Coordinates of C-alpha atoms and ligand atoms in Angstrom, one line a residue:
X1180 CA -31.7 205.1 44.5
X1181 CA -30.1 205.6 41.2
X1182 CA -26.7 207.3 40.8
X1183 CA -26.1 208.9 37.4
X1184 CA -22.6 210.3 38.2
X1185 CA -20.1 208.0 36.4
X1186 CA -17.2 209.1 38.6
X1187 CA -19.1 208.2 41.7
X1188 CA -20.1 204.9 40.2
X1189 CA -16.5 204.1 39.3
X1190 CA -15.3 205.0 42.8
X1191 CA -17.9 202.7 44.3
X1192 CA -17.0 199.9 41.9
X1193 CA -13.2 200.3 42.7
X1194 CA -14.0 200.2 46.4
X1195 CA -16.1 197.1 46.0
X1196 CA -13.3 195.5 43.9
X1197 CA -10.9 196.1 46.8
X1198 CA -13.2 195.3 49.8
X1199 CA -15.3 192.5 48.2
X1200 CA -18.5 193.1 50.1
X1201 CA -21.5 190.7 49.7
X1202 CA -23.8 193.6 48.9
X1203 CA -23.8 197.3 48.3
X1204 CA -26.4 199.6 49.9
X1205 CA -26.7 203.3 48.9
X1206 CA -27.8 205.6 51.7
X1207 CA -30.7 207.6 50.3
X1208 CA -31.3 209.8 53.4
X1209 CA -34.8 208.4 54.1
X1210 CA -36.0 207.8 57.6
X1211 CA -37.3 204.3 56.5
X1212 CA -33.9 203.2 55.4
X1213 CA -32.3 204.5 58.6
X1214 CA -34.9 202.8 60.7
X1215 CA -34.3 199.5 59.0
X1216 CA -30.5 199.9 59.7
X1217 CA -31.2 200.6 63.3
X1218 CA -33.2 197.4 63.6
X1219 CA -30.4 195.5 62.1
X1220 CA -27.8 197.1 64.4
X1221 CA -29.9 196.4 67.4
X1222 CA -30.2 192.8 66.4
X1223 CA -26.5 192.4 66.4
X1224 CA -26.0 194.4 69.6
X1225 CA -24.1 197.1 67.7
X1226 CA -26.5 199.7 69.2
X1227 CA -29.0 199.5 72.1
X1228 CA -32.3 201.3 72.0
X1229 CA -32.7 203.6 75.0
X1230 CA -36.0 204.3 76.9
X1231 CA -38.2 205.8 74.2
X1232 CA -40.3 207.8 76.6
X1233 CA -37.3 209.6 78.2
X1234 CA -35.0 209.5 75.3
X1235 CA -37.0 209.1 72.1
X1236 CA -35.1 207.8 69.1
X1237 CA -31.9 207.7 71.1
X1238 CA -29.4 204.8 71.0
X1239 CA -26.3 203.6 72.8
X1240 CA -23.1 202.3 71.4
X1241 CA -19.7 201.0 72.8
X1242 CA -16.5 201.1 70.8
X1243 CA -13.8 198.5 71.3
X1244 CA -11.7 199.2 74.4
X1245 CA -8.6 199.9 72.3
X1246 CA -10.5 202.4 70.1
X1247 CA -11.8 205.4 72.0
X1248 CA -10.1 208.5 70.5
X1249 CA -8.4 209.9 67.6
X1250 CA -5.0 208.3 66.9
X1251 CA -2.7 211.2 65.9
X1252 CA 0.4 208.9 65.7
X1253 CA -1.4 206.8 63.1
X1254 CA -2.8 209.8 61.1
X1255 CA -0.9 210.7 57.9
X1256 CA -1.0 213.4 55.3
X1257 CA -0.1 211.6 52.1
X1258 CA 0.9 214.5 49.9
X1259 CA 3.2 214.2 47.0
X1260 CA 6.3 215.2 49.0
X1261 CA 7.1 215.1 52.7
X1262 CA 7.9 218.9 52.5
X1263 CA 4.2 219.6 51.5
X1264 CA 2.9 217.8 54.6
X1265 CA 5.4 219.8 56.7
X1266 CA 7.2 219.3 60.0
X1267 CA 4.1 218.8 62.2
X1268 CA 2.4 216.1 60.2
X1269 CA 3.1 212.4 59.8
X1270 CA 3.8 211.8 56.1
X1271 CA 3.7 208.7 53.9
X1272 CA 4.2 208.7 50.1
X1273 CA 0.7 208.3 48.4
X1274 CA 1.7 205.2 46.5
X1275 CA 3.1 203.5 49.6
X1276 CA 0.0 204.5 51.6
X1277 CA -2.3 203.1 49.0
X1278 CA -0.3 199.9 48.7
X1279 CA -0.1 199.4 52.4
X1280 CA -3.8 199.9 53.0
X1281 CA -4.8 197.9 49.9
X1282 CA -3.1 195.0 51.7
X1283 CA -4.8 195.7 55.0
X1284 CA -8.3 196.4 53.5
X1285 CA -8.4 193.8 50.7
X1286 CA -11.4 191.5 51.0
X1287 CA -12.3 192.9 54.5
X1288 CA -15.9 193.3 53.6
X1289 CA -16.4 189.7 52.6
X1290 CA -19.6 188.5 54.2
X1291 CA -20.6 192.1 55.0
X1292 CA -22.5 195.0 53.5
X1293 CA -20.8 198.0 52.0
X1294 CA -22.7 201.2 52.6
X1295 CA -22.3 204.2 50.2
X1296 CA -23.0 207.5 51.9
X1297 CA -23.3 210.6 49.7
X1298 CA -22.9 213.6 52.1
X1299 CA -22.6 217.3 52.0
X1300 CA -20.5 219.4 54.3
X1301 CA -22.4 222.6 54.5
X1302 CA -25.9 223.5 53.5
X1303 CA -26.7 221.6 50.3
X1304 CA -26.2 223.9 47.3
X1305 CA -24.7 226.7 49.3
X1306 CA -21.5 228.4 47.9
X1307 CA -19.7 227.1 51.1
X1308 CA -20.6 223.4 50.7
X1309 CA -18.5 220.5 49.5
X1310 CA -19.6 217.0 48.8
X1311 CA -18.2 213.6 49.8
X1312 CA -18.9 210.0 49.3
X1313 CA -18.1 207.7 52.3
X1314 CA -17.8 204.0 51.8
X1315 CA -18.1 202.1 55.1
X1316 CA -19.1 198.7 56.6
X1317 CA -20.4 200.2 59.8
X1318 CA -24.0 200.9 60.4
X1319 CA -22.9 203.0 63.4
X1320 CA -21.0 205.2 60.9
X1321 CA -24.1 205.5 58.7
X1322 CA -26.3 206.5 61.6
X1323 CA -23.8 209.1 62.9
X1324 CA -23.2 210.5 59.4
X1325 CA -26.9 210.9 59.1
X1326 CA -26.9 213.2 62.2
X1327 CA -23.5 215.0 61.6
X1328 CA -24.0 215.7 57.8
X1329 CA -26.6 216.2 55.2
X1330 CA -26.9 212.8 53.5
X1331 CA -28.6 211.0 50.7
X1332 CA -30.3 211.5 47.3
X1333 CA -30.4 215.4 47.5
X1334 CA -26.6 215.4 47.8
X1335 CA -26.2 213.3 44.6
X1336 CA -28.6 215.7 42.9
X1337 CA -26.5 218.7 43.9
X1338 CA -23.3 216.9 42.8
X1339 CA -24.8 216.3 39.3
X1340 CA -22.1 215.0 37.0
X1341 CA -19.3 216.8 38.7
X1342 CA -16.1 215.0 39.7
X1343 CA -15.6 217.5 42.6
X1344 CA -16.2 215.2 45.6
X1345 CA -14.1 213.7 48.3
X1346 CA -13.6 209.9 48.1
X1347 CA -13.7 208.4 51.6
X1348 CA -13.1 204.7 52.3
X1349 CA -13.6 203.3 55.8
X1350 CA -13.4 199.7 56.7
X1351 CA -13.5 198.4 60.3
X1352 CA -11.3 195.4 59.4
X1353 CA -10.3 193.8 62.7
X1354 CA -10.1 196.9 64.9
X1355 CA -6.4 196.0 65.1
X1356 CA -4.5 199.0 66.7
X1357 CA -1.3 197.9 64.9
X1358 CA -3.0 198.2 61.5
X1359 CA -5.0 201.3 62.2
X1360 CA -4.4 204.1 59.7
X1361 CA -6.1 207.4 59.1
X1362 CA -4.8 208.6 55.7
X1363 CA -5.5 211.9 53.9
X1364 CA -4.6 212.3 50.3
X1365 CA -5.0 216.0 49.7
X1366 CA -4.0 216.0 46.0
X1367 CA -6.4 213.2 45.3
X1368 CA -9.4 214.5 47.4
X1369 CA -9.3 211.1 49.1
X1370 CA -9.3 209.6 52.6
X1371 CA -8.7 206.1 53.9
X1372 CA -9.5 204.8 57.4
X1373 CA -9.1 201.3 58.6
X1374 CA -9.2 199.3 61.8
X1375 CA -11.2 201.8 63.8
X1376 CA -14.8 202.5 64.7
X1377 CA -14.2 205.7 66.8
X1378 CA -15.9 208.9 65.7
X1379 CA -13.1 211.2 64.8
X1380 CA -11.3 208.4 62.9
X1381 CA -14.3 207.1 60.9
X1382 CA -16.9 209.9 60.5
X1383 CA -14.8 211.0 57.5
X1384 CA -16.8 214.2 56.9
X1385 CA -15.5 215.7 60.1
X1386 CA -11.8 216.0 60.9
X1387 CA -10.5 214.1 57.9
X1388 CA -12.5 216.1 55.3
X1389 CA -13.8 219.3 56.8
X1390 CA -10.4 220.1 58.3
X1391 CA -7.5 218.1 56.8
X1392 CA -8.7 218.0 53.2
X1393 CA -10.6 221.2 53.4
X1394 CA -7.7 223.3 54.8
X1395 CA -5.8 222.2 51.7
X1396 CA -8.7 223.0 49.4
X1397 CA -9.1 226.3 51.1
X1398 CA -5.6 227.4 50.5
X1399 CA -5.9 226.5 46.8
X1400 CA -9.3 228.1 46.4
X1401 CA -8.9 231.2 48.7
X1402 CA -10.9 230.3 51.8
X1403 CA -10.3 228.8 55.2
X1404 CA -11.3 225.6 57.1
X1405 CA -10.8 226.1 60.8
X1406 CA -11.3 224.1 64.1
X1407 CA -13.7 226.8 65.4
X1408 CA -17.1 227.2 67.0
X1409 CA -19.3 230.0 65.7
X1410 CA -21.7 231.9 67.9
X1411 CA -23.9 235.0 67.7
X1412 CA -24.2 237.5 70.6
X1413 CA -27.4 239.4 70.5
X1414 CA -27.4 242.6 72.5
X1415 CA -30.4 244.3 74.2
X1416 CA -31.0 246.4 71.0
X1417 CA -31.6 243.1 69.2
X1418 CA -28.4 243.3 67.1
X1419 CA -26.4 240.1 66.7
X1420 CA -22.6 240.0 66.1
X1421 CA -20.8 236.8 65.3
X1422 CA -17.5 235.4 66.6
X1423 CA -15.5 232.3 65.7
X1424 CA -13.2 230.7 68.3
X1425 CA -10.5 228.0 68.0
X1426 CA -9.7 226.0 71.0
X1427 CA -8.0 222.6 70.9
X1428 CA -10.0 219.4 71.4
X1429 CA -11.9 219.2 74.7
X1430 CA -11.0 222.7 75.6
X1431 CA -14.5 224.3 75.6
X1432 CA -15.8 225.0 72.1
X1433 CA -19.1 223.2 72.5
X1434 CA -19.6 224.9 75.9
X1435 CA -18.8 228.4 74.7
X1436 CA -20.9 227.9 71.6
X1437 CA -24.0 227.1 73.7
X1438 CA -23.3 229.6 76.5
X1439 CA -26.2 230.8 78.6
X1440 CA -25.4 234.4 79.8
X1441 CA -25.6 235.1 83.6
X1442 CA -28.9 236.2 85.1
X1443 CA -28.0 239.9 84.9
X1444 CA -27.2 239.7 81.2
X1445 CA -30.4 237.8 80.5
X1446 CA -32.5 240.4 82.3
X1447 CA -31.0 243.1 80.1
X1448 CA -31.8 241.1 77.0
X1449 CA -28.5 239.5 76.0
X1450 CA -28.7 236.2 74.2
X1451 CA -26.1 233.8 72.7
X1452 CA -27.0 231.8 69.6
X1453 CA -25.1 228.7 68.4
X1454 CA -24.1 228.5 64.7
X1455 CA -21.5 225.7 65.1
X1456 CA -19.5 224.0 67.8
X1457 CA -16.4 222.5 66.2
X1458 CA -15.7 223.5 62.6
X1459 CA -16.0 226.8 60.6
X1460 CA -15.6 227.3 56.9
X1461 CA -14.7 230.9 56.3
X1462 CA -15.0 232.8 53.0
X1463 CA -14.6 236.4 51.9
X1464 CA -18.1 238.0 51.5
X1465 CA -19.1 240.4 48.8
X1466 CA -18.9 243.3 51.3
X1467 CA -15.2 242.6 52.1
X1468 CA -15.9 240.9 55.4
X1469 CA -15.3 237.3 56.5
X1470 CA -18.4 235.0 56.5
X1471 CA -18.4 231.7 58.3
X1472 CA -20.6 228.6 57.9
X1473 CA -20.7 225.5 60.1
X1474 CA -20.3 222.6 57.6
X1475 CA -21.8 220.1 60.1
X1476 CA -25.4 219.3 60.9
X1477 CA -24.9 217.8 64.4
X1478 CA -22.7 217.9 67.5
X1479 CA -20.2 215.2 68.3
X1480 CA -19.7 216.5 71.9
X1481 CA -17.8 215.4 74.9
X1482 CA -20.2 213.8 77.4
X1483 CA -18.4 214.0 80.8
X1484 CA -18.9 217.3 82.5
X1485 CA -22.1 218.1 80.5
X1486 CA -24.9 218.8 82.9
X1487 CA -28.0 220.9 83.6
X1488 CA -25.8 223.7 85.1
X1489 CA -22.6 223.6 82.9
X1490 CA -24.4 223.3 79.5
X1491 CA -28.2 222.8 79.6
X1492 CA -28.4 223.5 75.9
X1493 CA -26.1 220.6 75.0
X1494 CA -28.0 218.4 77.4
X1495 CA -31.3 219.4 75.8
X1496 CA -29.8 218.7 72.4
X1497 CA -29.3 215.1 73.4
X1498 CA -32.8 214.4 74.6
X1499 CA -34.0 213.1 71.2
X1500 CA -32.5 211.4 68.1
X1501 CA -29.0 211.1 69.8
X1502 CA -26.4 208.4 69.8
X1503 CA -24.4 208.0 73.0
X1504 CA -21.0 206.4 72.8
X1505 CA -18.9 204.9 75.6
X1506 CA -21.0 206.4 78.5
X1507 CA -22.6 204.3 81.4
X1508 CA -25.6 202.3 80.2
X1509 CA -28.3 202.1 82.9
X1510 CA -30.8 199.2 83.1
X1511 CA -33.7 201.7 83.0
X1512 CA -32.7 202.5 79.4
X1513 CA -31.0 205.8 80.2
X1514 CA -27.3 206.9 80.3
X1515 CA -24.9 208.5 82.8
X1516 CA -21.5 210.0 82.8
X1517 CA -19.1 211.7 85.2
X1518 CA -20.4 215.2 86.0
X1519 CA -24.0 214.6 84.8
X1520 CA -25.0 214.8 88.4
X1521 CA -23.6 214.0 91.8
X1522 CA -25.3 210.6 92.0
X1523 CA -23.3 208.0 90.2
X1524 CA -25.7 205.0 89.7
X1525 CA -24.8 201.7 91.3
X1526 CA -25.2 198.2 89.8
X1527 CA -24.8 199.5 86.2
X1528 CA -22.4 198.7 83.3
X1529 CA -19.5 201.0 82.6
X1530 CA -18.4 202.0 79.1
X1531 CA -16.6 198.7 78.6
X1532 CA -19.8 196.8 79.4
X1533 CA -18.5 195.5 82.7
X1534 CA -20.3 195.7 86.1
X1535 CA -19.1 198.9 87.7
X1536 CA -19.0 200.2 91.2
X1537 CA -18.5 204.0 91.5
X1538 CA -17.2 203.5 95.0
X1539 CA -14.0 202.2 93.6
X1540 CA -13.3 205.6 92.1
X1541 CA -13.0 204.1 88.7
X1542 CA -14.7 206.2 86.0
X1543 CA -17.9 204.7 84.5
X1544 CA -17.8 206.7 81.3
X1545 CA -14.7 207.0 79.1
X1546 CA -13.3 210.6 79.5
X1547 CA -13.7 210.9 75.7
X1548 CA -17.2 209.5 75.6
X1549 CA -19.4 211.4 73.3
X1550 CA -23.0 212.2 72.2
X1551 CA -24.0 212.6 68.5
X1552 CA -26.9 215.0 68.6
X1553 CA -28.8 216.8 65.8
X1554 CA -28.0 220.6 65.8
X1555 CA -31.6 221.4 65.2
X1556 CA -32.4 220.0 68.7
X1557 CA -30.4 222.8 70.3
X1558 CA -32.6 225.3 72.1
X1559 CA -30.2 228.2 71.2
X1560 CA -29.5 227.2 67.6
X1561 CA -29.1 230.4 65.6
X1562 CA -31.9 231.2 63.1
X1563 CA -28.9 231.9 60.8
X1564 CA -27.2 228.5 61.2
X1565 CA -28.3 227.3 57.8
X1566 CA -27.9 230.6 56.0
X1567 CA -26.4 229.5 52.7
X1568 CA -24.2 232.7 52.8
X1569 CA -22.9 232.1 56.4
X1570 CA -22.6 234.8 59.1
X1571 CA -20.3 237.8 59.2
X1572 CA -17.5 237.6 61.7
X1573 CA -16.6 240.5 64.0
X1574 CA -14.0 238.7 66.0
X1575 CA -11.8 235.6 66.0
X1576 CA -10.8 234.1 69.3
X1577 CA -8.0 231.7 70.0
X1578 CA -7.6 229.9 73.3
X1579 CA -6.1 227.0 75.2
X1580 CA -5.8 225.2 78.5
X1581 CA -3.0 226.9 80.4
X1582 CA -2.5 226.6 84.1
X1583 CA -0.3 229.6 84.0
X1584 CA 1.2 232.2 81.6
X1585 CA -1.8 233.1 79.3
X1586 CA -4.1 235.7 80.9
X1587 CA -7.9 235.4 80.9
X1588 CA -8.1 237.5 77.7
X1589 CA -5.9 239.7 75.5
X1590 CA -6.3 241.3 72.2
X1591 CA -3.8 241.3 69.3
X1592 CA -2.6 244.7 67.9
X1593 CA -3.6 243.9 64.4
X1594 CA -4.2 241.1 62.0
X1595 CA -0.6 240.0 61.5
X1596 CA 0.0 240.1 65.3
X1597 CA -3.3 238.1 65.6
X1598 CA -1.9 235.4 63.3
X1599 CA 1.2 235.3 65.4
X1600 CA -0.9 234.9 68.6
X1601 CA -2.7 231.9 66.8
X1602 CA 0.6 230.4 65.7
X1603 CA 2.0 230.3 69.2
X1604 CA -1.0 228.8 70.9
X1605 CA -0.2 226.1 73.4
X1606 CA -2.5 223.9 75.4
X1607 CA -2.5 221.0 77.8
X1608 CA -3.4 217.7 75.9
X1609 CA -6.8 216.1 76.7
X1610 CA -8.4 212.7 76.3
X1611 CA -9.7 213.6 72.9
X1612 CA -6.6 212.0 71.4
X1613 CA -4.7 208.9 72.6
X1614 CA -1.5 209.6 74.4
X1615 CA -0.6 211.5 77.6
X1616 CA -3.1 213.9 79.0
X1617 CA -2.1 217.3 80.6
X1618 CA 1.1 217.9 78.7
X1619 CA 1.6 221.4 77.3
X1620 CA 2.1 221.3 73.6
X1621 CA 2.1 224.0 70.8
X1622 CA -1.2 223.7 68.9
X1623 CA -1.3 226.6 66.4
X1624 CA -4.9 227.7 65.8
X1625 CA -6.0 224.4 67.4
X1626 CA -5.1 222.9 64.0
X1627 CA -1.9 220.9 64.9
X1628 CA -3.7 217.5 64.3
X1629 CA -5.9 218.8 61.5
X1630 CA -3.9 220.9 59.1
X1631 CA -3.7 219.1 55.7
X1632 CA -0.4 220.7 54.6
X1633 CA 2.7 222.5 55.8
X1634 CA 1.9 224.5 58.9
X1635 CA 4.1 227.5 57.9
X1636 CA 2.3 227.7 54.6
X1637 CA -1.0 227.6 56.5
X1638 CA 0.2 230.7 58.5
X1639 CA 1.1 232.4 55.2
X1640 CA -2.4 231.7 54.0
X1641 CA -3.8 233.4 57.1
X1642 CA -1.6 236.4 56.5
X1643 CA -2.7 236.5 52.8
X1644 CA -6.4 236.2 53.7
X1645 CA -6.0 239.2 56.0
X1646 CA -4.7 241.3 53.2
X1647 CA -7.8 240.5 51.1
X1648 CA -10.4 241.8 53.6
X1649 CA -11.5 245.4 54.1
X1650 CA -12.9 244.8 57.5
X1651 CA -10.6 242.5 59.4
X1652 CA -12.1 240.7 62.4
X1653 CA -10.3 241.6 65.6
X1654 CA -8.2 238.7 67.0
X1655 CA -8.2 237.7 70.7
X1656 CA -6.8 235.0 72.9
X1657 CA -8.6 233.6 76.0
X1658 CA -7.7 231.2 78.8
X1659 CA -10.5 229.9 81.0
X1660 CA -8.1 227.4 82.7
X1661 CA -5.7 229.3 85.0
X1662 CA -5.2 227.3 88.2
X1663 CA -4.6 228.4 91.7
X1664 CA -1.9 226.8 94.0
X1665 CA -4.4 224.0 95.0
X1666 CA -5.0 223.2 91.4
X1667 CA -8.5 224.7 91.2
X1668 CA -9.7 226.7 88.2
X1669 CA -9.7 230.3 89.2
X1670 CA -12.1 231.7 86.7
X1671 CA -15.7 230.3 87.0
X1672 CA -15.9 229.8 83.2
X1673 CA -18.9 228.5 81.3
X1674 CA -21.8 231.1 81.4
X1675 CA -19.5 233.7 83.1
X1676 CA -17.4 233.6 80.0
X1677 CA -20.1 236.0 78.7
X1678 CA -18.3 238.7 80.7
X1679 CA -15.2 238.2 78.6
X1680 CA -17.2 238.1 75.4
X1681 CA -18.8 241.4 76.3
X1682 CA -15.3 243.0 76.7
X1683 CA -14.3 241.5 73.3
X1684 CA -17.4 243.0 71.7
X1685 CA -16.7 246.3 73.3
X1686 CA -13.2 246.3 71.9
X1687 CA -14.5 245.3 68.4
X1688 CA -16.6 248.4 68.4
X1689 CA -14.2 250.8 70.1
X1690 CA -16.3 251.2 73.2
X1691 CA -13.6 250.5 75.8
X1692 CA -9.9 251.1 76.4
X1693 CA -7.2 248.6 77.3
X1694 CA -3.8 248.3 78.8
X1695 CA -0.9 248.0 76.3
X1696 CA 1.3 245.1 77.5
X1697 CA 4.3 243.3 75.9
X1698 CA 1.9 240.6 74.6
X1699 CA -1.0 242.8 73.4
X1700 CA -4.0 244.6 74.9
X1701 CA -5.2 243.4 78.2
X1702 CA -8.4 244.7 79.9
X1703 CA -8.5 247.2 82.7
X1704 CA -9.9 244.9 85.4
X1705 CA -12.7 247.5 86.0
X1706 CA -13.9 247.0 82.4
X1707 CA -14.8 243.3 83.0
X1708 CA -18.3 243.2 84.4
X1709 CA -18.4 241.2 87.6
X1710 CA -21.9 242.1 88.6
X1711 CA -23.8 239.3 90.2
X1712 CA -20.6 237.2 90.5
X1713 CA -18.8 236.4 93.7
X1714 CA -15.3 237.1 92.3
X1715 CA -13.0 239.8 93.7
X1716 CA -11.4 242.4 91.4
X1717 CA -8.0 241.5 92.9
X1718 CA -8.4 237.9 91.7
X1719 CA -9.4 239.2 88.3
X1720 CA -6.3 241.4 88.2
X1721 CA -4.3 238.3 89.1
X1722 CA -5.5 236.3 86.1
X1723 CA -5.1 239.3 83.9
X1724 CA -1.4 239.8 84.7
X1725 CA 1.3 239.2 82.2
X1726 CA 4.2 237.7 84.1
X1727 CA 7.3 238.7 82.1
X1728 CA 9.4 235.8 83.5
X1729 CA 6.9 233.3 82.4
X1730 CA 6.6 235.0 79.0
X1731 CA 10.4 234.9 78.5
X1732 CA 10.2 231.1 79.1
X1733 CA 7.3 231.1 76.6
X1734 CA 9.5 232.9 74.0
X1735 CA 12.1 230.2 74.4
X1736 CA 9.5 227.6 73.7
X1737 CA 8.2 229.5 70.7
X1738 CA 11.8 229.7 69.2
X1739 CA 12.1 226.0 69.7
X1740 CA 8.8 225.4 68.0
X1741 CA 9.4 227.8 65.1
X1742 CA 12.8 226.2 64.5
X1743 CA 10.9 223.1 63.2
X1744 CA 9.7 225.1 60.2
X1745 CA 13.0 226.5 59.1
X1746 CA 13.0 229.1 56.4
X1747 CA 9.3 228.6 55.6
X1748 CA 8.1 230.7 58.5
X1749 CA 6.6 233.9 57.2
X1750 CA 8.7 237.0 57.8
X1751 CA 5.8 238.7 59.4
X1752 CA 5.7 236.1 62.2
X1753 CA 9.4 236.2 62.8
X1754 CA 9.1 240.0 63.1
X1755 CA 6.3 239.6 65.6
X1756 CA 8.4 237.2 67.7
X1757 CA 11.3 239.7 67.7
X1758 CA 8.9 242.4 68.7
X1759 CA 7.5 240.3 71.6
X1760 CA 11.0 239.6 72.8
X1761 CA 12.0 243.2 72.6
X1762 CA 8.8 244.2 74.5
X1763 CA 9.7 241.8 77.3
X1764 CA 13.1 243.3 77.7
X1765 CA 11.8 246.9 78.0
Ligands
GTP1442 P1 -14.0 218.8 71.0 O1 -15.4 218.3 70.8 O2 -13.1 217.6 71.4 O3 -13.4 219.6 69.9 O4 -14.1 219.6 72.4 P2 -14.6 221.1 72.8 O5 -13.6 222.1 72.5 O6 -15.9 221.3 72.1 O7 -14.7 221.0 74.3 P3 -16.0 221.0 75.3 O8 -16.9 222.2 75.2 O9 -16.7 219.7 75.1 O10 -15.4 221.0 76.7 C1 -14.4 220.0 77.1 C2 -14.2 220.0 78.6 O11 -13.9 221.3 79.1 C3 -15.5 219.6 79.4 O12 -15.1 218.8 80.4 C4 -16.0 220.9 79.9 O13 -16.7 220.8 81.1 C5 -14.7 221.8 80.1 N1 -15.0 223.2 80.0 C6 -15.6 223.8 79.0 N2 -15.7 225.2 79.2 C7 -15.1 225.4 80.4 C8 -14.8 226.6 81.1 O14 -15.2 227.7 80.8 N3 -14.1 226.4 82.3 C9 -13.7 225.2 82.7 N4 -13.0 225.1 83.9 N5 -13.9 224.1 82.0 C10 -14.6 224.2 80.9
SPV1443 C1 -11.9 216.6 68.5 O1 -11.2 215.8 69.0 O2 -11.5 217.8 68.3 C2 -13.3 216.3 68.3 C3 -13.8 214.9 68.4 O3 -14.1 217.2 67.9 S1 -13.3 214.0 67.1 O4 -14.4 213.9 66.1 O5 -13.0 212.7 67.6 O6 -12.1 214.6 66.4
MN1444 MN1 -13.1 219.2 67.9

């Protein structure tokens, strides 16, 4: 493959000068090249071929035991000043960050091959799309990028002689946790990642580019990069309306994106179509509405809990051309994880590659084990998912994992109030990032770990974007995770979330009323369809209540959180907080 773009060639040469690989291989996007790389990775044990009858073209991989999730504490936004990165990001001066990682990465590809992956986030050639070049010494990264993004020759053709591409450098180095760094340089369109082999740290098109760098680009260029799924809801009349939803990591985006409506809905002709499960790039359309595109081409989904009942569409997506990471490897060439079924296999190897006995109660798959599956495999993939112009949004949904406080669903009063609702999101932490699990933390718009600049400026950008659109999507908040006194989820969730989506749609098109509460509009319990569900209206009323005492505590938490941003908090949001406080005193 020949590259004619001088800036790309220079970047590759500079990378080689630093990393000193024995050879350089350009990824052309062909199946022949990928197959040759799989053969090589199998020979070294980096990947294992699974049973080709049951799981054609599927492979298995284990990461190092110390390298199983995103490392937020070692992720930095290296903007020119600390102020630009803001109070919620780790910051390092760009010159220091380059110098430090020059030392760490220098010569680390000696004796190895350096792969050059031209990739496009978004449909190649679409007005939404952006191009990147990832340098890596990991075949696993190449194979994953080939599923998660559009790669190869066609991307270089689309780039032409432009300098508008993100420069990504990844080197596995020694997988040393103490020298692991995930660095974003928004002003340079550049990313560096070293000493990791875990997805979110090394598939540089995903969180590093499509959220951290892209959120910065979006502010500069007048669009938005969000941690959101996109789905289409088709009604019995055959009309499809689209919504985007932001939930923190491992809080249900993939599951909602692939929802199968309950029997009664299916009988009437309702369908849900998946456009994306993790990231949405949103632009203003010519008709004054927001349009969203999924910049990815695959799903990097949480394996545990995925089963025939909870998410058959995700499971079906993984039956071909998929890479499984850190799940249980069975000697029959298939895989298993907690929650796949109720029969944990015996005599098999756990995610660490050790003999494992489920009777000990120890988990076989890592809680953040993942599948990398091509989006086109998904039985409910939307016919519009590769529409170069994206899909128009009727609603935006925020949500988190809250045992208490947040009701099942509520609607904001208007755009600015909706931005406030997003800014105060809080959720219990999950295994998707290293650190404690189950701790409530503020995670505005599910972007806390992914916003590439000052969070308060990001809120201002949301407010500004709202002013640009004629038809603003309605903004909602959901919580599928309220717990009862025994610690069980009260709401059945999954497919039954369709009942909430139906109310959301009805609100978008002024077909149903609501109760005005201190926090926003909450459904009349009678307006949530419980047909065919063994769930009492009293329990529903319970999870729709707005407990003023809990919300007063919440307000105290919001004040504390907002204080981090000082004067930079947009006046609109301060006013919304004051309004919430006043409403709670009424
Ligand atoms: P990332 O890929 O990390 O961004 O995660 P995600 O937001 O796509 O989360 P995902 O859909 O993979 O779900 C994560 C976990 O939440 C899984 O264990 C699911 O089983 C669980 N989950 C998803 N939806 C629901 C729901 O409606 N109710 C309950 N109780 N659990 C859910
Ligand atoms: C997330 O953590 O939000 C993910 C997985 O989607 S990762 O790619 O690791 O970021
Ligand atoms: Mn995610």
